[in-house]
Amino acid sequence: MEKLSSSPIRNRYAAARRNADWTIDQDWPSYSPEEHDRWDRLFARQAKLLPGRACEAFLAAQAKLELSRAGVPDFADLSKRLSALTGWSVVAVAGLIPDEAFFEHLANRRFPAGAFIRPEAEFDYLEEPDVFHDVFGHVPLLADPVYARFLQAYGEGGRRALGLGQLHNLARLYWYTVEFGLMRTPEGLRIFGAGILSSPAETVFSLEDSSPNRVLFDLERVMRTKYIISDFQQTYFVIESFETLLRDCDLDFGPLYELLCAAPDIEAHELAPQDRILTRGDFAYFRAKGFAPRAA
Ligand code: HBI
Ligand code: FE
């Protein structure tokens, strides 16, 4: 993910005047009817797919926050409802911001959300986080008290990791939970990662395709595992609950970072000896695209 934080900002907010903390004015009145309509179409498509696939906390939070088809949300308005629940607010940014600023916001319960909405040509996939990825995908779970605490703790950890030069390990934790995490529930696997929740194809692929591995979450294992930025994940990690995720991460990362320095990275497709495997992928989707995992 760090690779992306230096990508040039190429949307209508690129020249927006920004504050020292990288926030900008969302300028909600400036959204065109086409942009509101695009939000509605993106929303409607996921609203059809997510019941029975997104975790209950996500669906409940969407209702609590009154996130619906009524066009791009006004962050000030949304933040009033969100902060009343968990003290989080949504602040506008033009695109990816430097790691330091990003973690500072999270540590203070401010979620930096892209204000731009993807162009029609990138309706199905874009690399930078736009308002649909950030507000539709990430924001609802900030209304869940335990998840809200986890993300704030991630921000606090990010500031420390930056100081220790360990960001790449911590970024993997974010990637395999906040962005692409799954949860095991009595009704079956459910999605909580924003990267999946905002993507119709990966919503289905992550739960139903035979290609990827699905492995129970283990903090050290996740922090050793490389990830893919521009395709579906080859391994999904599965938590039991936000409570167990928060408890598993509630430790001094110092000794863990030392251990990680000596431990080899694990490839995105590999299974490790200590893995508690839920499904062993057959990689059919990836092989069809020319991926040939070396025999382990
Ligand atoms: N900036 N706006 C924004 N959104 C992100 O998700 C983001 C970022 N900057 C850095 C970053 N993510 C990652 O490098 C960290 O999660 C590691
Ligand atoms: Fe994201």
PDB file of C-alpha atoms and ligand atoms in Angstrom, residues 1-2 5 93 95-99 102-103 111-114 129 134 138 154 167 171 174 179, ligand 1:
ATOM      1  CA  MET A   1       0.000   0.000   0.000  1.00  0.00           C
ATOM      2  CA  GLU A   2       2.844   2.413   0.700  1.00  0.00           C
ATOM      3  CA  SER A   5       0.638   6.772  -1.180  1.00  0.00           C
ATOM      4  CA  VAL A  93      -8.918  14.095   1.502  1.00  0.00           C
ATOM      5  CA  GLY A  95      -6.583  10.880  -2.388  1.00  0.00           C
ATOM      6  CA  LEU A  96      -3.896   8.790  -0.682  1.00  0.00           C
ATOM      7  CA  ILE A  97      -2.054  10.834   1.947  1.00  0.00           C
ATOM      8  CA  PRO A  98       1.370  10.249   3.524  1.00  0.00           C
ATOM      9  CA  ASP A  99       1.451   7.387   6.032  1.00  0.00           C
ATOM     10  CA  PHE A 102      -2.960   8.797   7.756  1.00  0.00           C
ATOM     11  CA  PHE A 103      -2.053   7.185  11.073  1.00  0.00           C
ATOM     12  CA  PHE A 111     -11.254   8.517   8.962  1.00  0.00           C
ATOM     13  CA  PRO A 112      -9.640  10.194   5.898  1.00  0.00           C
ATOM     14  CA  ALA A 113     -12.037   9.473   3.013  1.00  0.00           C
ATOM     15  CA  GLY A 114     -11.391  10.264  -0.618  1.00  0.00           C
ATOM     16  CA  PRO A 129      -9.628   4.774  -2.661  1.00  0.00           C
ATOM     17  CA  ASP A 134     -13.913   4.677   1.671  1.00  0.00           C
ATOM     18  CA  HIS A 138     -14.800   1.478   5.441  1.00  0.00           C
ATOM     19  CA  TYR A 154      -4.077   0.451  14.346  1.00  0.00           C
ATOM     20  CA  LEU A 167       5.468  -0.209   8.429  1.00  0.00           C
ATOM     21  CA  ALA A 171       0.437  -2.651   6.480  1.00  0.00           C
ATOM     22  CA  TYR A 174      -4.417  -3.683   7.675  1.00  0.00           C
ATOM     23  CA  GLU A 179      -9.295  -4.242   3.565  1.00  0.00           C
TER      24      GLU A 179
HETATM   25  N1  HBI B   1      -4.273   7.468   2.545  1.00  0.00           N
HETATM   26  N2  HBI B   1      -6.334   8.420   2.037  1.00  0.00           N
HETATM   27  C1  HBI B   1      -5.606   7.319   2.363  1.00  0.00           C
HETATM   28  N3  HBI B   1      -6.211   6.130   2.510  1.00  0.00           N
HETATM   29  C2  HBI B   1      -5.505   5.006   2.834  1.00  0.00           C
HETATM   30  O1  HBI B   1      -6.079   3.910   2.976  1.00  0.00           O
HETATM   31  C3  HBI B   1      -4.107   5.118   3.036  1.00  0.00           C
HETATM   32  C4  HBI B   1      -3.517   6.375   2.886  1.00  0.00           C
HETATM   33  N4  HBI B   1      -2.193   6.514   3.056  1.00  0.00           N
HETATM   34  C5  HBI B   1      -1.335   5.431   3.450  1.00  0.00           C
HETATM   35  C6  HBI B   1      -2.043   4.132   3.544  1.00  0.00           C
HETATM   36  N5  HBI B   1      -3.359   4.017   3.373  1.00  0.00           N
HETATM   37  C7  HBI B   1      -1.225   2.889   3.796  1.00  0.00           C
HETATM   38  O2  HBI B   1       0.102   3.133   3.405  1.00  0.00           O
HETATM   39  C8  HBI B   1      -1.213   2.458   5.250  1.00  0.00           C
HETATM   40  O3  HBI B   1      -2.411   1.742   5.472  1.00  0.00           O
HETATM   41  C9  HBI B   1      -0.075   1.512   5.509  1.00  0.00           C
END
